[in-house]
PDB file of C-alpha atoms in Angstrom:
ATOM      1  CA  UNK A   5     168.160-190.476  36.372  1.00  0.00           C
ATOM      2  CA  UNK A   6     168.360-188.129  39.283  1.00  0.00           C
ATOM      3  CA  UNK A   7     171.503-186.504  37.727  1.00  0.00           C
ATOM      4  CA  UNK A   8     169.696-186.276  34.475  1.00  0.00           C
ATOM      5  CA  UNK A   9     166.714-184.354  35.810  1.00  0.00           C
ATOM      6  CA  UNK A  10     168.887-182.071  38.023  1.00  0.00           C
ATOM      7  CA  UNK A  11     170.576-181.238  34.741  1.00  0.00           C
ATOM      8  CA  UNK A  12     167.025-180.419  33.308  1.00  0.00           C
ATOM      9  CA  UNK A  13     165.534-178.482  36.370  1.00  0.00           C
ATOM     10  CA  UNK A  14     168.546-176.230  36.437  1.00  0.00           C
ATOM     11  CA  UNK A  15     168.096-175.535  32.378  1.00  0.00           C
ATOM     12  CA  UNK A  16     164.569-175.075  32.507  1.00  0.00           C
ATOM     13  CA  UNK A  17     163.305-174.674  35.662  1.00  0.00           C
ATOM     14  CA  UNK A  18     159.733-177.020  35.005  1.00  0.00           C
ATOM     15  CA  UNK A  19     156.827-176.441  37.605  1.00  0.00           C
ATOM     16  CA  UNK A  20     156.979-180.392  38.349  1.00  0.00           C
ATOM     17  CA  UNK A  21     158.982-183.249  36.622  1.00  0.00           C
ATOM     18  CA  UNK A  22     158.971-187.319  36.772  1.00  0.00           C
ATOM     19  CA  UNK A  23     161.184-189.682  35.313  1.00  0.00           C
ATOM     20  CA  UNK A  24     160.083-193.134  34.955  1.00  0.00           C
ATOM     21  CA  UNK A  25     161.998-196.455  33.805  1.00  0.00           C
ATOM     22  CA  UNK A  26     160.202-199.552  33.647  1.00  0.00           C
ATOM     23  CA  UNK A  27     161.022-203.385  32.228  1.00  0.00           C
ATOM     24  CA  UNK A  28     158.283-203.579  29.844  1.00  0.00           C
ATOM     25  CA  UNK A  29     158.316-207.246  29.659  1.00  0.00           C
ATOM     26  CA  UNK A  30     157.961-207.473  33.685  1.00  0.00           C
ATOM     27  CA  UNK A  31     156.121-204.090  34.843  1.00  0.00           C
ATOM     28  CA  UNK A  32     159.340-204.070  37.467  1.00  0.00           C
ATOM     29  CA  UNK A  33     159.962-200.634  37.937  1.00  0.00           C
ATOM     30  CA  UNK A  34     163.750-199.761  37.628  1.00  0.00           C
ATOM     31  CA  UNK A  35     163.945-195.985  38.174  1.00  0.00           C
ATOM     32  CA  UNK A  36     162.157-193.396  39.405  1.00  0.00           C
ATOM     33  CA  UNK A  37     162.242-189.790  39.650  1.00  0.00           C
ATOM     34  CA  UNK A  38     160.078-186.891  41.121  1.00  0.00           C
ATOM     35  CA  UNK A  39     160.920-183.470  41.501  1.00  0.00           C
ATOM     36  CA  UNK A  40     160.225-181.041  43.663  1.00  0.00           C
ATOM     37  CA  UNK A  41     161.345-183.225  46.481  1.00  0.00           C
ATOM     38  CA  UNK A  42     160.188-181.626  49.771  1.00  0.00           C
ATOM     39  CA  UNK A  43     159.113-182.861  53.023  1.00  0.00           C
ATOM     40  CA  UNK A  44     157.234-185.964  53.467  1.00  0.00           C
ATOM     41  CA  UNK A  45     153.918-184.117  53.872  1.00  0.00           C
ATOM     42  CA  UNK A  46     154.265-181.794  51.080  1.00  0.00           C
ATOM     43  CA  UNK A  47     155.520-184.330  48.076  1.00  0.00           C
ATOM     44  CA  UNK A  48     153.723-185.752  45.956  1.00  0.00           C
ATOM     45  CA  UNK A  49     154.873-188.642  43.695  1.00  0.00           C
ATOM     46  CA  UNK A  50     154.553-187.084  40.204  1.00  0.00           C
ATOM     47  CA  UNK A  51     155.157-190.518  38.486  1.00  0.00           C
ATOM     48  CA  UNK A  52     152.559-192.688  40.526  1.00  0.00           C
ATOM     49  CA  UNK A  53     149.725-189.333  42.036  1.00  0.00           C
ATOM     50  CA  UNK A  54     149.719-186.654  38.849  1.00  0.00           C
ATOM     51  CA  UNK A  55     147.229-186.400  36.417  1.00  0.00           C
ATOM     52  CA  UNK A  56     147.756-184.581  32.845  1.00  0.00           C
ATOM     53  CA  UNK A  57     146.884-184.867  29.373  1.00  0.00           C
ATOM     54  CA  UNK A  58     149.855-186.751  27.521  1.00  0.00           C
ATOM     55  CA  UNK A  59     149.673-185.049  23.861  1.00  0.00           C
ATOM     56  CA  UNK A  60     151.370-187.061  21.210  1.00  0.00           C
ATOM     57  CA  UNK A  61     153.401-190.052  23.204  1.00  0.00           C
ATOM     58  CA  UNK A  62     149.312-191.170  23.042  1.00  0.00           C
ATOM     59  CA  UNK A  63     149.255-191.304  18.914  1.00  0.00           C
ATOM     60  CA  UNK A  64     151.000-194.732  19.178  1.00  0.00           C
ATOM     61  CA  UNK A  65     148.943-196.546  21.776  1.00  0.00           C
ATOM     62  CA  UNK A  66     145.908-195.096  19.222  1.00  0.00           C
ATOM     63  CA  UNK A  67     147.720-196.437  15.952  1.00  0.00           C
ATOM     64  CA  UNK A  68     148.234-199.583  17.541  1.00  0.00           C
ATOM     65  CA  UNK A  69     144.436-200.176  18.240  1.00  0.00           C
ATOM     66  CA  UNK A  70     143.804-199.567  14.612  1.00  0.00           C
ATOM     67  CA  UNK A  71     146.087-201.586  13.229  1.00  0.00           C
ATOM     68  CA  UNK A  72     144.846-204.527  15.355  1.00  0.00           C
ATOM     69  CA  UNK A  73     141.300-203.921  14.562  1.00  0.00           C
ATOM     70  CA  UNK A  74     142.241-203.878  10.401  1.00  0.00           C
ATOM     71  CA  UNK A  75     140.749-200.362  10.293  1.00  0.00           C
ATOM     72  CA  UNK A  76     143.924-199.393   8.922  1.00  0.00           C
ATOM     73  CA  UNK A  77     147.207-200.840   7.563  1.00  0.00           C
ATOM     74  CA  UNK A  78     150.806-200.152   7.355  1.00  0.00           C
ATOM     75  CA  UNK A  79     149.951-198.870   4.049  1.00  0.00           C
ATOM     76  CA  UNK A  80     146.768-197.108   4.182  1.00  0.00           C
ATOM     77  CA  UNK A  81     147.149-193.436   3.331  1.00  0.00           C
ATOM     78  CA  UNK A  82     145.935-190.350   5.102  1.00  0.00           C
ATOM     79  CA  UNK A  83     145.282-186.974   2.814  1.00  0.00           C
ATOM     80  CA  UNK A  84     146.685-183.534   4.158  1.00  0.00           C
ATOM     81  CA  UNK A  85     146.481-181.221   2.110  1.00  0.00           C
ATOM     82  CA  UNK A  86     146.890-177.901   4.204  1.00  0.00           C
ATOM     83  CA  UNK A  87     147.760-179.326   7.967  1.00  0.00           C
ATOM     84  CA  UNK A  88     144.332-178.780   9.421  1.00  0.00           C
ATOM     85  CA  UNK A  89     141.033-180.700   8.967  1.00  0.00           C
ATOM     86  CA  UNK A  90     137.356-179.565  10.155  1.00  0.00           C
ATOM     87  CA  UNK A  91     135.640-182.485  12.383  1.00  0.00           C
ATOM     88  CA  UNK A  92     132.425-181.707  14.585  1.00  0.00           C
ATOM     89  CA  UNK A  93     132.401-178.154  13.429  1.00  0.00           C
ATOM     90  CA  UNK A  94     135.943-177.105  15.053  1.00  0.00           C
ATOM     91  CA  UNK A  95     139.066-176.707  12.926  1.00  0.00           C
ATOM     92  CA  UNK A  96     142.560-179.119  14.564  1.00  0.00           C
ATOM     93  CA  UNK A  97     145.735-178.323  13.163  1.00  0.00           C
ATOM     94  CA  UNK A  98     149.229-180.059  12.963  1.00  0.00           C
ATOM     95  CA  UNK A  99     151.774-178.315  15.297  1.00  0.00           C
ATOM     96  CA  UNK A 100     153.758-178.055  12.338  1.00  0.00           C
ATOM     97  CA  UNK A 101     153.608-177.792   8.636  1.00  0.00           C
ATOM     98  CA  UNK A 102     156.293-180.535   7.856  1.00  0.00           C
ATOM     99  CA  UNK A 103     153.081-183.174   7.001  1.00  0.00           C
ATOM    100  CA  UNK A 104     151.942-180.252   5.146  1.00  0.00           C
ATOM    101  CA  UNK A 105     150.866-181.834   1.383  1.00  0.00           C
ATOM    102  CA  UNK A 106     151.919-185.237   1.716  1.00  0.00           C
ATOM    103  CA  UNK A 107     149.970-188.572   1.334  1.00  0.00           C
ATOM    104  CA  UNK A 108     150.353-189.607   5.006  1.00  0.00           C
ATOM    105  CA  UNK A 109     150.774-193.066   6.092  1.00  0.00           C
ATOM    106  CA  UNK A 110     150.641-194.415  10.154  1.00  0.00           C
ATOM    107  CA  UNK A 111     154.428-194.390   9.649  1.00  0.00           C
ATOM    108  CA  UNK A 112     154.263-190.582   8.453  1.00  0.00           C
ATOM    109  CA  UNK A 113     151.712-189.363  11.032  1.00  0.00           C
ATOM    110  CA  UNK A 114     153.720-190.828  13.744  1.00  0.00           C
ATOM    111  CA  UNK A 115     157.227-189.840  12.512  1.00  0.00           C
ATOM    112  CA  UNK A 116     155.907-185.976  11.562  1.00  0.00           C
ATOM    113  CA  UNK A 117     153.117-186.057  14.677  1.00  0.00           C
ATOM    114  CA  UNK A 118     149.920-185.137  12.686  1.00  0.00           C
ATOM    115  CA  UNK A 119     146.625-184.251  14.180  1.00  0.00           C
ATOM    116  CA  UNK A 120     145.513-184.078  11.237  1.00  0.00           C
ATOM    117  CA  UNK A 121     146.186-187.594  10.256  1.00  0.00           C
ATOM    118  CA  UNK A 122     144.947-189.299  14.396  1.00  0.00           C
ATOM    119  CA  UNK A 123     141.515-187.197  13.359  1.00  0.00           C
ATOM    120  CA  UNK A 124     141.190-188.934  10.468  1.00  0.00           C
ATOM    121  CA  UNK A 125     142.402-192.768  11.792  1.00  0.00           C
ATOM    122  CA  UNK A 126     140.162-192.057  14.858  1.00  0.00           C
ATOM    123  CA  UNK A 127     136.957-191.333  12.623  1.00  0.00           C
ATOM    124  CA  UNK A 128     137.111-195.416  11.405  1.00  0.00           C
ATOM    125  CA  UNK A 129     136.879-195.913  15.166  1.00  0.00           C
ATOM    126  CA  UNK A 130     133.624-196.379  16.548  1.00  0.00           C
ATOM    127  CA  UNK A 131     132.830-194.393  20.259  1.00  0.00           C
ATOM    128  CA  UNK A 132     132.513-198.035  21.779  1.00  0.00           C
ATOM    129  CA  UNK A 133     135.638-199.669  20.144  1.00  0.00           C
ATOM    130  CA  UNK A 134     137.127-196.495  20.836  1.00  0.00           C
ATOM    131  CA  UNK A 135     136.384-196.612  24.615  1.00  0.00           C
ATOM    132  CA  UNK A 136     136.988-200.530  24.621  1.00  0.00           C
ATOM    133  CA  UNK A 137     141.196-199.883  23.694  1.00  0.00           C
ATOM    134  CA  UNK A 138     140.998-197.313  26.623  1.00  0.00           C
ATOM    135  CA  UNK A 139     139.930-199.637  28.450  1.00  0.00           C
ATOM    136  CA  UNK A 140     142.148-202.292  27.712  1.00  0.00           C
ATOM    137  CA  UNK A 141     145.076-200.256  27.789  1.00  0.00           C
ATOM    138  CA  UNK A 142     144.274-199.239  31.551  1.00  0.00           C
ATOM    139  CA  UNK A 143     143.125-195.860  31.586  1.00  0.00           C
ATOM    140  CA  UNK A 144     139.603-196.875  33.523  1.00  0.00           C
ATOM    141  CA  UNK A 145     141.580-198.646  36.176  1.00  0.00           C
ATOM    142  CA  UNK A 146     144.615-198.085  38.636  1.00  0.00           C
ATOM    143  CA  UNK A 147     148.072-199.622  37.720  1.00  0.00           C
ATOM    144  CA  UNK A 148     147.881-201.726  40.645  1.00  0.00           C
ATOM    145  CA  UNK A 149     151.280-200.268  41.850  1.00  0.00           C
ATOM    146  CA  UNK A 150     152.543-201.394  45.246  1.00  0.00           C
ATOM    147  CA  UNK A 151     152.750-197.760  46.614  1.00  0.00           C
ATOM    148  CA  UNK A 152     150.390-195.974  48.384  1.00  0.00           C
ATOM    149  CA  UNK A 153     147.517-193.089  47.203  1.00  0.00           C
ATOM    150  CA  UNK A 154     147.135-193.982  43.543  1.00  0.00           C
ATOM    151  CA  UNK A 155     144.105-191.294  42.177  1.00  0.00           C
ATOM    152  CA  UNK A 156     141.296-193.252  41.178  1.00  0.00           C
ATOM    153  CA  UNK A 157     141.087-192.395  36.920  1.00  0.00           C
ATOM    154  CA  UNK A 158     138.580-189.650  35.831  1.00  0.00           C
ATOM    155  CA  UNK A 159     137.851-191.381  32.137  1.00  0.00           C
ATOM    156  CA  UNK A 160     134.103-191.425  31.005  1.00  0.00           C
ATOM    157  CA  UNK A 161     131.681-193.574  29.753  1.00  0.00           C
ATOM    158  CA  UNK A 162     131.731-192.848  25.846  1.00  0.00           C
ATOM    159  CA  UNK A 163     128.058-191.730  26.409  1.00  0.00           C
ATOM    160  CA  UNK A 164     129.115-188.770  27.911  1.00  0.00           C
ATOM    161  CA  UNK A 165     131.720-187.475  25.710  1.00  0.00           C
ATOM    162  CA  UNK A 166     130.984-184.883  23.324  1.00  0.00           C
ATOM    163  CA  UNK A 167     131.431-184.931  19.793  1.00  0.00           C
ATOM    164  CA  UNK A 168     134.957-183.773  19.409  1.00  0.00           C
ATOM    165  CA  UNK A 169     136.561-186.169  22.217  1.00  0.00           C
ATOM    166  CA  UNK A 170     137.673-189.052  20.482  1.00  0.00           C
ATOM    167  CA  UNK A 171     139.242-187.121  17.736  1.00  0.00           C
ATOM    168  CA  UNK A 172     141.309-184.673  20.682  1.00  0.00           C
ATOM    169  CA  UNK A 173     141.819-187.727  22.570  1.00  0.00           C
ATOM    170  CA  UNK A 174     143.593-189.877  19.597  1.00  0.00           C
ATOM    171  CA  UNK A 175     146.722-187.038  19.964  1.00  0.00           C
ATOM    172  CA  UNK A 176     146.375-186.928  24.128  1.00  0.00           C
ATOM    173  CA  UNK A 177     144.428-184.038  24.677  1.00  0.00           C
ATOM    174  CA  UNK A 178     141.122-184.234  26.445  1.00  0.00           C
ATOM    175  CA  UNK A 179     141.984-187.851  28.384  1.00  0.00           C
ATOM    176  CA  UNK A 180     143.726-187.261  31.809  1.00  0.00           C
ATOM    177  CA  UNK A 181     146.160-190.055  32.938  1.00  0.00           C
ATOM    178  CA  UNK A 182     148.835-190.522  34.869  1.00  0.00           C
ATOM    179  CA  UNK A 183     152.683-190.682  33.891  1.00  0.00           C
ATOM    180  CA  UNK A 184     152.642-194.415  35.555  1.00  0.00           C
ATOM    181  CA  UNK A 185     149.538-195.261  33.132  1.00  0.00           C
ATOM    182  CA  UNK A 186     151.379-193.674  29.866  1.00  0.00           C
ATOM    183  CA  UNK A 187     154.557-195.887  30.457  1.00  0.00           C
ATOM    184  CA  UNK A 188     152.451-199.080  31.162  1.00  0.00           C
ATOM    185  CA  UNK A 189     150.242-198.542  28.024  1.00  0.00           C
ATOM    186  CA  UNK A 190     153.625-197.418  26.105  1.00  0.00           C
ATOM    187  CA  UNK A 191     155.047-201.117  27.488  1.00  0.00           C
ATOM    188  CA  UNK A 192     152.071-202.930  26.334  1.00  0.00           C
ATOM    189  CA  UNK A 193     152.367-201.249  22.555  1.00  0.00           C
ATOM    190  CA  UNK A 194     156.074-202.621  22.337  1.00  0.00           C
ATOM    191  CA  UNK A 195     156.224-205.601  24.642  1.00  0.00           C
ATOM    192  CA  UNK A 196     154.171-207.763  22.594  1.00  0.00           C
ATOM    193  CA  UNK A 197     150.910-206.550  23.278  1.00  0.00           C
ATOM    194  CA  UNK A 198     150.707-206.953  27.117  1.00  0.00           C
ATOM    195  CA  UNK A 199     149.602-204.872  29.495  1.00  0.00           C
ATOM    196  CA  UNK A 200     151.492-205.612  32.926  1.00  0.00           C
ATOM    197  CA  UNK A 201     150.787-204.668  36.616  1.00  0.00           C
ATOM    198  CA  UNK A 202     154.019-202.223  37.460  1.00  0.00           C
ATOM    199  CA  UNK A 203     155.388-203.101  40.786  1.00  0.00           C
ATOM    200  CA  UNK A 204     158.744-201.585  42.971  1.00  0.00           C
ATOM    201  CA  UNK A 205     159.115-204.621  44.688  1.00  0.00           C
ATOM    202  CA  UNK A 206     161.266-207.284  43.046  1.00  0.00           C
ATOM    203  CA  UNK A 207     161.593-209.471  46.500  1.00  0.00           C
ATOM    204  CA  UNK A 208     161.535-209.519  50.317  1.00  0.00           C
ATOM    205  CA  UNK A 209     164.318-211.424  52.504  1.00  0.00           C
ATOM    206  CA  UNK A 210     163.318-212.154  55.776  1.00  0.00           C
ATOM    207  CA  UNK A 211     166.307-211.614  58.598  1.00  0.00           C
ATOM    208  CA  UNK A 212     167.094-215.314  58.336  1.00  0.00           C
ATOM    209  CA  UNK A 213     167.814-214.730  54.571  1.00  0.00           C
ATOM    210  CA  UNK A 214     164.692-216.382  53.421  1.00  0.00           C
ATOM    211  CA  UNK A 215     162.570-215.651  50.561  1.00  0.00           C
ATOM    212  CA  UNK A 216     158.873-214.887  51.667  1.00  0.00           C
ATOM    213  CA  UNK A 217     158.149-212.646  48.882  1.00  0.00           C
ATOM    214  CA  UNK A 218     159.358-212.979  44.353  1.00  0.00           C
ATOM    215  CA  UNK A 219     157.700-211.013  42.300  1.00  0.00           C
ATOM    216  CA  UNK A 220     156.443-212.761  38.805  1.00  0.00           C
ATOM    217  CA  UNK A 221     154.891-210.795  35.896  1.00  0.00           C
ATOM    218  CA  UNK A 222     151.696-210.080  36.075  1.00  0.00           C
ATOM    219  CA  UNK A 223     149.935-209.823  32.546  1.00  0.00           C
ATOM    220  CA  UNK A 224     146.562-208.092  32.975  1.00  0.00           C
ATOM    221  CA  UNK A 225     145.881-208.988  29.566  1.00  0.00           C
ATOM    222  CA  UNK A 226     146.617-209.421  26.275  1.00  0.00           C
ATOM    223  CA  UNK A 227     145.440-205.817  24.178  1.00  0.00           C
ATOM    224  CA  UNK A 228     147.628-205.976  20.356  1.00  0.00           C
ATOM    225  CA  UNK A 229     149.030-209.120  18.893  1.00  0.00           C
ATOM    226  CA  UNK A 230     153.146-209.746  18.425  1.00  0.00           C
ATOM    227  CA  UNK A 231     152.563-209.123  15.017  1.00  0.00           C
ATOM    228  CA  UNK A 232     151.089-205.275  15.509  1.00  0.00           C
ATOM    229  CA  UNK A 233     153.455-204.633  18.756  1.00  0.00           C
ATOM    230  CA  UNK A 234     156.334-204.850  15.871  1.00  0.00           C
ATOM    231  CA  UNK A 235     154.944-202.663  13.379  1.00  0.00           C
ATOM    232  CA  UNK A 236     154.058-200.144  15.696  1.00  0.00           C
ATOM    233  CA  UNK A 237     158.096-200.477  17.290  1.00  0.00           C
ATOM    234  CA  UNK A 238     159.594-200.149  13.694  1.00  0.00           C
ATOM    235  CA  UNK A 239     157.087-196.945  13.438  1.00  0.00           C
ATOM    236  CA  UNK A 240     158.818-195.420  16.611  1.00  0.00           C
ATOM    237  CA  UNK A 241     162.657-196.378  15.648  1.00  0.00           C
ATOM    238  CA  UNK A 242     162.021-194.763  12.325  1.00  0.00           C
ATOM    239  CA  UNK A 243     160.916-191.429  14.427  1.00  0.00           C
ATOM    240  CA  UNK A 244     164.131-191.769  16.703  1.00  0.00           C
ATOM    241  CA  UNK A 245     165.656-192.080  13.182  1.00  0.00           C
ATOM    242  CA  UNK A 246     164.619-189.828  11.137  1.00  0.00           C
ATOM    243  CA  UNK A 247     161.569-188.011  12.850  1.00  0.00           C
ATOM    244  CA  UNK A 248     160.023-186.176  15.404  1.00  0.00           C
ATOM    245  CA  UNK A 249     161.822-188.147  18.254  1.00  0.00           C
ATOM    246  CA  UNK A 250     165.961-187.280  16.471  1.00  0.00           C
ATOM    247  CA  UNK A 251     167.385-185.910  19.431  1.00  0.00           C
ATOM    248  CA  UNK A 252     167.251-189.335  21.176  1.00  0.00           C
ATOM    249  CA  UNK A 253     169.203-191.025  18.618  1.00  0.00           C
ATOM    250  CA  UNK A 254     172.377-192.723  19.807  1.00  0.00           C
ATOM    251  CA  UNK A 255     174.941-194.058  17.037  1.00  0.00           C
ATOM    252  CA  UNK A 256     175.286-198.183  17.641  1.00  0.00           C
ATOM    253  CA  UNK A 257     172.016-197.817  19.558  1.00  0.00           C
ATOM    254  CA  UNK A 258     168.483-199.230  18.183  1.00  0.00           C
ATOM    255  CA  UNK A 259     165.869-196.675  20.116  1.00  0.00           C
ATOM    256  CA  UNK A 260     162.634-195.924  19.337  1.00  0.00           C
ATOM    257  CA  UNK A 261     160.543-193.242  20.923  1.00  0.00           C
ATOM    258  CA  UNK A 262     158.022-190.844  21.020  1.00  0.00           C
ATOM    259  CA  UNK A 263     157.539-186.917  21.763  1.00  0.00           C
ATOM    260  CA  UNK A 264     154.570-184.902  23.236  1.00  0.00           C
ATOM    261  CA  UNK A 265     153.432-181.581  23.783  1.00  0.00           C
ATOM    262  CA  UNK A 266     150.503-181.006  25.471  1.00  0.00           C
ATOM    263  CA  UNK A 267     148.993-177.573  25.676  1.00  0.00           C
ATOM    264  CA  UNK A 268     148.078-177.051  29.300  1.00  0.00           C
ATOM    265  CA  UNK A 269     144.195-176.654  30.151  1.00  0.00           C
ATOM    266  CA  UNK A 270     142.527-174.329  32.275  1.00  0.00           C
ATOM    267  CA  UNK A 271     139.552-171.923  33.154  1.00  0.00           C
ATOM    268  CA  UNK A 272     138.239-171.237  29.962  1.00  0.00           C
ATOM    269  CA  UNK A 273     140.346-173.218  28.196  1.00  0.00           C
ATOM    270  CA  UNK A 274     143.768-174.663  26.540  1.00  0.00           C
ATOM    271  CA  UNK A 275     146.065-172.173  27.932  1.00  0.00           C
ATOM    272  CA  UNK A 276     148.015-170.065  25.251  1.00  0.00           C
ATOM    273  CA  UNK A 277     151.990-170.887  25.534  1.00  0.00           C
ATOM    274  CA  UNK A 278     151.783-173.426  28.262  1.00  0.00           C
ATOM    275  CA  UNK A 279     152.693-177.307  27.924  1.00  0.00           C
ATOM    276  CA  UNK A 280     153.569-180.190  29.511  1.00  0.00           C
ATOM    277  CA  UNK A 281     156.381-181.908  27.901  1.00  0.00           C
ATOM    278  CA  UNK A 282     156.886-185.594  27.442  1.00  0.00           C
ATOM    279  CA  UNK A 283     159.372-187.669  25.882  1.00  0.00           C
ATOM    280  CA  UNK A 284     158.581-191.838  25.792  1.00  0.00           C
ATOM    281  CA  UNK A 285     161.697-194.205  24.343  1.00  0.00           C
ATOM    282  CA  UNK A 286     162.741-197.789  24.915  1.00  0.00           C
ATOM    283  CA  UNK A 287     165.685-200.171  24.068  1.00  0.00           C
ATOM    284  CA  UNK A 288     166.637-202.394  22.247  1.00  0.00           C
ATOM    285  CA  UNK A 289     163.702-201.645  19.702  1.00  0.00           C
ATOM    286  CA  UNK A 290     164.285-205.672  18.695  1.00  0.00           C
ATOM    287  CA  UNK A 291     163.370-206.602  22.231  1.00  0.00           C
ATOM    288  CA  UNK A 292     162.879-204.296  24.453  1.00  0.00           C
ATOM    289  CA  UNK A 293     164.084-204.487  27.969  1.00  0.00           C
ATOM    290  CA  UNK A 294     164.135-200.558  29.162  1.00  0.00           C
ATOM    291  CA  UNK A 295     161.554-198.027  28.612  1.00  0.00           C
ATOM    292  CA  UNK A 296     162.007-194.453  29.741  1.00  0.00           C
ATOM    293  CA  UNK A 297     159.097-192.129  30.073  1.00  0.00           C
ATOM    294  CA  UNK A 298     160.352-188.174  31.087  1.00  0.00           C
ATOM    295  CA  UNK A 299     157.157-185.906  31.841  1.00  0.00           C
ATOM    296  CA  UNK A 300     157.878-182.094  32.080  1.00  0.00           C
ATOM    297  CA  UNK A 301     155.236-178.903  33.409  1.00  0.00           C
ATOM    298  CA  UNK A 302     156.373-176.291  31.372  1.00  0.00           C
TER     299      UNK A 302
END
């Protein structure tokens, strides 16, 4: 992973960058990577202490909810008739025009990334079921990570959101998280449907060779059933094949995955030309026992 980013960093020279790979069925952390390294009281852990706005890996986590609450179905179909939609008196547009037209269904939003299509899923959300899938997919709480200064998370009560929130926040803009929190809410979309406490430590060996410490699994709980966590897997594979996420593909290889672009905030405002950069996959889509999250600052 190291190698990878080094690759990356000297291509594109990103303000900050973190690598994380995770078991999703354990939480056991199995790489990670954050860059700029520096001395031990200037460097941060980008995986574990930064907050951003995710942008599109979130569209999954928000399909998934849907699909487990029957607002929606593999089949249900989204209009889109010119790639932007008016909500709450603003206008949100698709990055790109490739949904442009079509009859989307969850499989097409995902696959082509639509705003337009999240807007419309998230308006057969209400604010509190809305805010109850946050919940259960961690964003209110810390990981629980063995490693020191986790930030405490900045989500609000849906009483003091604005109009416009839950729409922005069903494509990641407008919730602040942290990498470690995307790849544990990623795991509990494909796992199954559980969200795990991460954890570095797989054991500790005393110097007589004894075990005194063995990590087991922690489930937190239980947030989709087996049934959606598959639907929702097959979405992503079909993006690694034929979407959004085609640069990840890997002939002999079953990977499904994710992309998002997150335009950066600021004073004022989303800042014109500036994104973070994410990238979310995991193998073997079947069963999966890696999942790689890569977050990039412009």
């Amino acid at each position: 992973m190291q190698d990878e980013v080094n690759k990356f960093v000297e291509a594109y020279d990103p303000i900050w960058l973190t690598g994380i790979m995770v078991d999703p069925n354990t939480g056991e952390v199995l790489g990670m990577v954050s860059l700029p390294s520096g001395t031990k009281a200037t460097v941060r852990n980008n995986a574990v202490q930064n907050i951003y706005e995710p942008g599109s890996i979130f569209k999954p986590l928000i399909v998934s909810a849907a699909l487990e609450e029957k607002l929606i179905t593999p089949e249900s179909t989204f209009p889109n008739p010119t790639s932007s939609i008016q909500i709450m008196g603003a206008t949100i547009r698709d990055a790109e025009d490739n949904a442009k037209g079509m009859m989307m269904t969850p499989q097409d939003i995902i696959m082509k990334s639509s705003n337009v299509g999240m807007v419309q899923i998230a308006d057969r959300f209400s604010k509190d079921k809305f805010e109850e899938y946050l919940r259960k997919y961690g964003f209110y709480e810390k990981t629980g990570i063995d490693f020191a200064n986790e930030p405490e998370p900045r989500q609000q009560p849906n009483s003091k959101w604005d109009g416009l929130k839950k729409y922005t926040m069903a494509f990641g803009q407008g919730i602040a998280v942290t990498p470690l929190q995307i790849a544990m809410g990623f795991s509990t979309v494909v796992n199954g449907g559980n969200l795990l406490e991460p954890t570095f430590v797989k054991k500790i060996v005393n110097e007589d060779g004894i075990t005194i410490y063995d990590h087991k699994p922690y489930i937190k709980r239980r947030v989709i059933s087996e049934e959606t966590s598959a639907q929702v897997r097959e979405m992503l594979y079909q993006t690694v094949e034929h979407g959004g996420g085609v640069n990840a593909k890997i002939e002999g290889y079953h990977i499904g995955g994710k992309t998002g672009t997150a335009q950066k905030s600021g004073k004022g405002g989303y800042q014109r030309g500036k994104y973070i950069l994410s990238y979310c996959g995991f193998y073997p889509v079947e069963k999966p026992q890696y999942l790689l999250l890569v977050v990039a600052n412009e």
